[in-house]
Every structure is written in structure tokens, then in C-alpha cells.
CSV table of C-alpha atoms in Angstrom, one decimal:
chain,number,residue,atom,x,y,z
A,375,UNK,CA,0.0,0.0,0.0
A,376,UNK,CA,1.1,3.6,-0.7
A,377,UNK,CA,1.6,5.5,2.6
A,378,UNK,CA,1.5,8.8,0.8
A,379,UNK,CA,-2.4,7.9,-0.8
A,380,UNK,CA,-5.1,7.7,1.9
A,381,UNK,CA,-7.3,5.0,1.6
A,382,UNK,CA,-10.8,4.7,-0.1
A,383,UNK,CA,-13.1,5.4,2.0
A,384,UNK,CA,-17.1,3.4,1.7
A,385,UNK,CA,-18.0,7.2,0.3
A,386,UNK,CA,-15.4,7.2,-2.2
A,387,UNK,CA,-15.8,4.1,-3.3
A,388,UNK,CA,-19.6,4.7,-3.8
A,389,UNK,CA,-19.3,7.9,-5.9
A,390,UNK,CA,-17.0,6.1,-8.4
A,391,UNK,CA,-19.4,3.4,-8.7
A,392,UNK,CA,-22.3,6.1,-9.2
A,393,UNK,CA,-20.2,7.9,-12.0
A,394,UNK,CA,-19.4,4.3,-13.6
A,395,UNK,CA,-22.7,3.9,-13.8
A,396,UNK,CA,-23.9,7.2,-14.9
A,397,UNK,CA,-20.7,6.7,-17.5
A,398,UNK,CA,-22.9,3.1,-18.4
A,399,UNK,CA,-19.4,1.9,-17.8
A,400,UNK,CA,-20.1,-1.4,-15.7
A,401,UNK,CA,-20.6,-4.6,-17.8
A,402,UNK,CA,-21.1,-8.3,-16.7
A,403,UNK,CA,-21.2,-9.3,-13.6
A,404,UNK,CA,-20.3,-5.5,-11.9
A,405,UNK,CA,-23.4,-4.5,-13.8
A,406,UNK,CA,-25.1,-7.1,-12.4
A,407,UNK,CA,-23.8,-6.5,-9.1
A,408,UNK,CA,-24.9,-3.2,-8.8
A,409,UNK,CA,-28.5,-4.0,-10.3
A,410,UNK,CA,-29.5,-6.8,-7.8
A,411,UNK,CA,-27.6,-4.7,-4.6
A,412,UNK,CA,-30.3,-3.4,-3.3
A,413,UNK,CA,-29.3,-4.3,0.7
A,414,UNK,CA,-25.5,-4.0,0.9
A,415,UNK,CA,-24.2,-0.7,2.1
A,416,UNK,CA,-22.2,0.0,-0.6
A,417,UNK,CA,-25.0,0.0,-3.5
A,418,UNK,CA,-27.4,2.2,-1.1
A,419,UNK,CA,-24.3,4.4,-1.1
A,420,UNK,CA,-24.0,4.4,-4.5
A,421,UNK,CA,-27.7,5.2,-5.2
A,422,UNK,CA,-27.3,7.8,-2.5
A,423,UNK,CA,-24.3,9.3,-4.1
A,424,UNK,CA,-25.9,9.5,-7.7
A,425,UNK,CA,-29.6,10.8,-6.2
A,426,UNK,CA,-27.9,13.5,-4.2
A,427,UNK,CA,-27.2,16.4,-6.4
A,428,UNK,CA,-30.9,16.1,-8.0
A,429,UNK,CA,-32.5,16.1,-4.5
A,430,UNK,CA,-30.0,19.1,-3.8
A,431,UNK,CA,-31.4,20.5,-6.7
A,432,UNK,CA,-35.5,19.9,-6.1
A,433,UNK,CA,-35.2,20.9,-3.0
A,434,UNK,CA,-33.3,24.4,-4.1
A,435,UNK,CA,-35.5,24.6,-7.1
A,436,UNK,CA,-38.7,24.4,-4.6
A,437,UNK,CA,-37.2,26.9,-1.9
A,438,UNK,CA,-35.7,29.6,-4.6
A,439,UNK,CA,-37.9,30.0,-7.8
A,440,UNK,CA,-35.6,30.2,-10.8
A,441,UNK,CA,-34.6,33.9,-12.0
A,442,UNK,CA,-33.2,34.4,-15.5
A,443,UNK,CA,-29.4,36.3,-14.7
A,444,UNK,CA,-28.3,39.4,-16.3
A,445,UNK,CA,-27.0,38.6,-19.9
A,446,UNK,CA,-24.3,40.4,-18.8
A,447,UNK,CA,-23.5,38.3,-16.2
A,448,UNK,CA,-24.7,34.8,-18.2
A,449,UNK,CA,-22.1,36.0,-20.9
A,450,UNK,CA,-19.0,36.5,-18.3
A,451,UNK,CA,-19.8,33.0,-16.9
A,452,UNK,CA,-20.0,31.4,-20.0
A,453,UNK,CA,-16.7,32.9,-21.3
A,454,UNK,CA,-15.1,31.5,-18.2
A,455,UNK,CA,-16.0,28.0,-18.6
A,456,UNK,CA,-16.0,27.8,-22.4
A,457,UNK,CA,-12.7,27.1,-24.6
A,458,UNK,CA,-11.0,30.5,-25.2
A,459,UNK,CA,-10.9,31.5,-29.3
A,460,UNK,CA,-7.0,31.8,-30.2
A,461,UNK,CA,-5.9,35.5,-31.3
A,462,UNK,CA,-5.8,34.2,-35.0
A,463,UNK,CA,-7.4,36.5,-36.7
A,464,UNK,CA,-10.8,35.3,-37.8
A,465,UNK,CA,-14.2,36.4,-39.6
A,466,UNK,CA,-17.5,36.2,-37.9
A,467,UNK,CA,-19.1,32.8,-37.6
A,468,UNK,CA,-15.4,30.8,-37.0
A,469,UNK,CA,-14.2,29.3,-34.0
A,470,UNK,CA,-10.4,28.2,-33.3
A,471,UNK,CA,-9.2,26.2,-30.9
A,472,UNK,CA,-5.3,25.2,-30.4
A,473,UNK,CA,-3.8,22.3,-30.2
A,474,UNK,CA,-2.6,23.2,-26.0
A,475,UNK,CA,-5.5,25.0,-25.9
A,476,UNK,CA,-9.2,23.7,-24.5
A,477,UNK,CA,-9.7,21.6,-21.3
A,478,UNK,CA,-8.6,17.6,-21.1
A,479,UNK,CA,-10.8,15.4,-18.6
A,480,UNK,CA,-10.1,12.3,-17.3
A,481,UNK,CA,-12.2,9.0,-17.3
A,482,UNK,CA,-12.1,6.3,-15.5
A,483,UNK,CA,-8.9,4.2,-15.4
A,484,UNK,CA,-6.9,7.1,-15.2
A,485,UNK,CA,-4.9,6.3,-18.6
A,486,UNK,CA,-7.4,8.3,-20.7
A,487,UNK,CA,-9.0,11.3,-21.3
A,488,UNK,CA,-11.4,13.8,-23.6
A,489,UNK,CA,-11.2,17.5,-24.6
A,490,UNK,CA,-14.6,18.6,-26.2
A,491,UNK,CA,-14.3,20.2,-29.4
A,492,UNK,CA,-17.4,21.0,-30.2
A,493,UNK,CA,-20.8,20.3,-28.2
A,494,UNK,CA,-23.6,22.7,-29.4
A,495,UNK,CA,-27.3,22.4,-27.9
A,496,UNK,CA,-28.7,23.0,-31.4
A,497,UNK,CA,-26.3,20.5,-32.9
A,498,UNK,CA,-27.0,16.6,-33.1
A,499,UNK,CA,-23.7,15.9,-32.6
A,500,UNK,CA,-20.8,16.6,-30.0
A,501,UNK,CA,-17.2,16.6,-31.6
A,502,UNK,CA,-14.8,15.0,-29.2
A,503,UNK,CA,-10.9,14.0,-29.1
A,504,UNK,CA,-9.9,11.1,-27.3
A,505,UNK,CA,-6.5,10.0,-25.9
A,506,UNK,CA,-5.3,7.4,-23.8
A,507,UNK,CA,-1.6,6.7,-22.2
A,508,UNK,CA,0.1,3.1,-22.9
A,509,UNK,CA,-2.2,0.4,-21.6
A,510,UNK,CA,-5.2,2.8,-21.3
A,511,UNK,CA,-9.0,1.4,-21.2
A,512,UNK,CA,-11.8,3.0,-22.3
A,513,UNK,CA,-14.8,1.2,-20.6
A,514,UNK,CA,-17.7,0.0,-21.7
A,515,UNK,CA,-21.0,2.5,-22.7
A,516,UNK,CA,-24.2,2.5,-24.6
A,517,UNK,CA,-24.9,3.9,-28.3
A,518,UNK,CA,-28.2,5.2,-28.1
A,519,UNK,CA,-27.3,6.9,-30.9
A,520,UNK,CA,-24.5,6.4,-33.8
A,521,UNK,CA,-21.0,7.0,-33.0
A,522,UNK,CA,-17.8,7.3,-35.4
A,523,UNK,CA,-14.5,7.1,-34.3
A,524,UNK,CA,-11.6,8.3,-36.6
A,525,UNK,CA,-7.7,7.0,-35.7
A,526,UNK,CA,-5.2,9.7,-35.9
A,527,UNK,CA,-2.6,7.8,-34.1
A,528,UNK,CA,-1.6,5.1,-31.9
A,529,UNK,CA,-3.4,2.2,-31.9
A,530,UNK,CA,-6.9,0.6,-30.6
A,531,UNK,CA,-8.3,-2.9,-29.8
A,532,UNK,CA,-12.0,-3.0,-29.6
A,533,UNK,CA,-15.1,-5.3,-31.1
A,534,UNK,CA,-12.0,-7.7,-32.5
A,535,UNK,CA,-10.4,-5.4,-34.2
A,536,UNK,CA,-6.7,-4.1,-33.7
A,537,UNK,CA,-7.0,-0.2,-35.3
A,538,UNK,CA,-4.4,2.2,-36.1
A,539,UNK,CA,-3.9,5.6,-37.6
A,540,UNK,CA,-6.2,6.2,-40.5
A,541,UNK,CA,-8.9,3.5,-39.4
A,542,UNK,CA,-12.1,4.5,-38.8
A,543,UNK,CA,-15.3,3.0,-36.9
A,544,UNK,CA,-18.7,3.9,-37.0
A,545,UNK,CA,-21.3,2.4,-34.5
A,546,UNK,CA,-24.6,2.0,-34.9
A,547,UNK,CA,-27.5,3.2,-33.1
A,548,UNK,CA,-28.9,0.3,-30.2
A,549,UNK,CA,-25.0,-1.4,-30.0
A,550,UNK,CA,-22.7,-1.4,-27.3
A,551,UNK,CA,-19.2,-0.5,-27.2
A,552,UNK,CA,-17.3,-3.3,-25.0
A,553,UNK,CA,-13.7,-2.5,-23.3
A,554,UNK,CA,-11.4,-1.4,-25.5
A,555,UNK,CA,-7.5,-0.7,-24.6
A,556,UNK,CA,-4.6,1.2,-26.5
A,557,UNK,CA,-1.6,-0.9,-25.9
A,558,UNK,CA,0.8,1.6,-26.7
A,559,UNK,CA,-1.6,5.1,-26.5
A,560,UNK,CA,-3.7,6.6,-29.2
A,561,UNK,CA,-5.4,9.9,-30.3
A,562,UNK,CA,-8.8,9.4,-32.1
A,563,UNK,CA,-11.8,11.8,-33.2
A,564,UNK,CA,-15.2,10.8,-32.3
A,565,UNK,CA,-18.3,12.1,-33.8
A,566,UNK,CA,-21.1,11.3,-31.3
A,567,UNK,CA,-24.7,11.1,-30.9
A,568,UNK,CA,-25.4,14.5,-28.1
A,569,UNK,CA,-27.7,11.4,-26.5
A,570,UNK,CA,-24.6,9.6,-26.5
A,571,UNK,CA,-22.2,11.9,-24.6
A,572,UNK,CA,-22.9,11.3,-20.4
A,573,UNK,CA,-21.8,14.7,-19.7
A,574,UNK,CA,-23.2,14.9,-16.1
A,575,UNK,CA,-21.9,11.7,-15.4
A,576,UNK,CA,-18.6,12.9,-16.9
A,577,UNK,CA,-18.4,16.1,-14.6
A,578,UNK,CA,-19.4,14.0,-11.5
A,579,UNK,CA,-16.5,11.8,-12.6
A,580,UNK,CA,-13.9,15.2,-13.3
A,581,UNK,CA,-15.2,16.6,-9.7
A,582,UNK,CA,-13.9,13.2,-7.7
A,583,UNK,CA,-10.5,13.1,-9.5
A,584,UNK,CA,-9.9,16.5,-8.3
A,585,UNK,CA,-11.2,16.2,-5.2
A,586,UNK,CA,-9.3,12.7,-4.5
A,587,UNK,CA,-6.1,14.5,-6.1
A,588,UNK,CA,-6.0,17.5,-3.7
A,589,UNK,CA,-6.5,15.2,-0.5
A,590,UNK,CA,-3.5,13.2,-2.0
A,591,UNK,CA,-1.4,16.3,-2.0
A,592,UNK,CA,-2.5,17.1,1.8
């Protein structure tokens, strides 16, 4: 055991199994572990976990009727949170975004990661790079609708099929994408359903790294 890393608590343990599942990232017999554990304390943990921040949010909703900001003040939040255009000079209607620019997530595993390129509410599609380290694992999800991957380097193992740069996948709507791993790291594009993209589940995911991380550095 590391002496520097504190260890899991039940709590922590619970809110990565919430964001796995919120992911759709449990398959076989974890799946089915967490659907029939409806006594142990861990899965009433886990259920508590993910139904927290929606009971946070009825409750708040029911106290403090919702009042529509400032645009002023929507447009300052919004330019904090969203990628940053580059100083390239540009006409109206184009966005840019660098290469070391935008913001990098991790998923589960801890090998891998996502930058959102593009994820418009008026858009049927979120635009999304994907990398993974050596030995990385992308888990398993859902396609509830279609999904295209396209290999810009590196390589990929997933469905029976060993990709490299240049291949390119597409997924139809219904299927499900078992575990794939990058045995020596990748960088892909994917092209993805909005329905398809858990981004709650994603940020739930983003907030417990950090959070684990900065009680690490304690």
C-alpha cells in the first residue's frame, strides 16, 4: 500500500461506482452486481451518491424559484467555462481552438482522457478528441445513438479489431461498445450522438479526480 495515498473510503468508493454507472461503464457481472444490490451498504451508497445532487437540486429549485441572470453576467460565466478563441485573426461565424489549448478530462482508469471540441445544444452531434496513455482502457458505454470514431494515431483494440492511424469505426445506433484498450496510446476523433455523450456523469467523474487528487497532496 502507498503511505502517501489515503485510503478509499465506503463514500469514495460509492461515488465512483455512481459515475461508472452514470458513464454506463459497468458490464457483466459489476453490472449485475450493482443492479441486484439493493441491501448492501455499498449499492445504497451508490444510489445515494448519484440521487444526491438532483435532491439538492428539487429541494433548491422548490425553496428559490428560478430567476433568469443578467445577460451580462450569463455571458461572463459562460466565457469562463468555455474554450477560449486563439488570437488568430478570424471572420464572424469561425471558432479556433489550439492544439494546447481547451480543457482535457479524465475518465475512469486514469490512462485516458477527452477535450470537447465542439458540443452545441442545437447540434446533433458533440465533436470530441480522445486520448489514452500506454495500456489505457476505455470502458464499456451504450450507443443510443450512432457514434464514429476516426484513428489519428496510436493504436486501438475494440469489437475484434486491432486499429491504427487512419482507421475508422462507426457504431450504430442500439449497440454497445465493449472495453477497449490502447496498448501503446492513441489519439482518435469521435463524432457522437449529443444522447450519447454522459456529460453529467462525466463532470461527476472530473469533480472526484480532483477532489481525490488535492486530499493526495495534503
Amino acid at each position: 500500500m502507498n503511505p502517501t495515498r489515503p485510503p478509499s473510503s465506503s463514500r469514495d468508493l460509492a461515488q465512483e461506482f455512481a459515475c461508472l454507472v452514470g458513464l454506463d461503464a459497468l458490464d457483466g457481472a459489476e453490472a449485475s452486481a450493482m443492479e441486484h444490490c439493493h441491501e448492501c451498504p455499498l449499492g445504497l451508497a451508490a444510489r445515494a451518491a448519484m440521487g444526491y445532487d438532483e435532491t439538492l437540486a428539487e429541494m433548491t429549485a422548490a425553496s428559490y424559484p428560478p430567476i433568469a441572470p443578467p445577460a451580462a453576467l450569463k455571458d461572463a460565466i459562460f466565457s469562463k467555462i468555455s474554450p477560449k478563441e486563439t488570437s488568430a485573426p478570424s471572420k464572424q461565424g469561425y471558432f479556433f481552438l489550439g492544439d494546447q489549448e481547451g480543457t482535457w478530462t479524465d475518465l475512469p482508469g486514469g490512462k485516458v482522457r477527452v477535450k470537447i471540441l465542439s458540443d452545441l445544444e442545437d447540434s446533433p452531434h458533440t465533436l470530441v478528441l480522445l486520448e489514452a496513455d500506454p495500456g489505457g482502457v476505455f470502458f464499456p458505454h451504450a450507443h443510443k445513438g450512432m457514434e464514429e470514431v476516426f484513428m489519428i494515431s496510436g493504436d486501438l483494440e475494440t469489437e475484434g479489431h486491432h486499429m491504427h492511424a487512419g482507421d475508422y469505426l462507426r457504431a450504430a445506433p442500439g449497440t454497445r461498445h465493449h472495453r477497449a484498450i490502447s496498448h501503446g496510446g492513441c489519439r482518435a476523433i469521435m463524432v457522437t450522438a449529443r444522447e450519447n455523450h454522459p456529460r453529467r456523469a462525466i463532470g461527476l467523474y472530473a469533480g472526484l479526480v480532483r477532489s481525490l487528487r488535492s486530499l493526495r497532496r495534503r
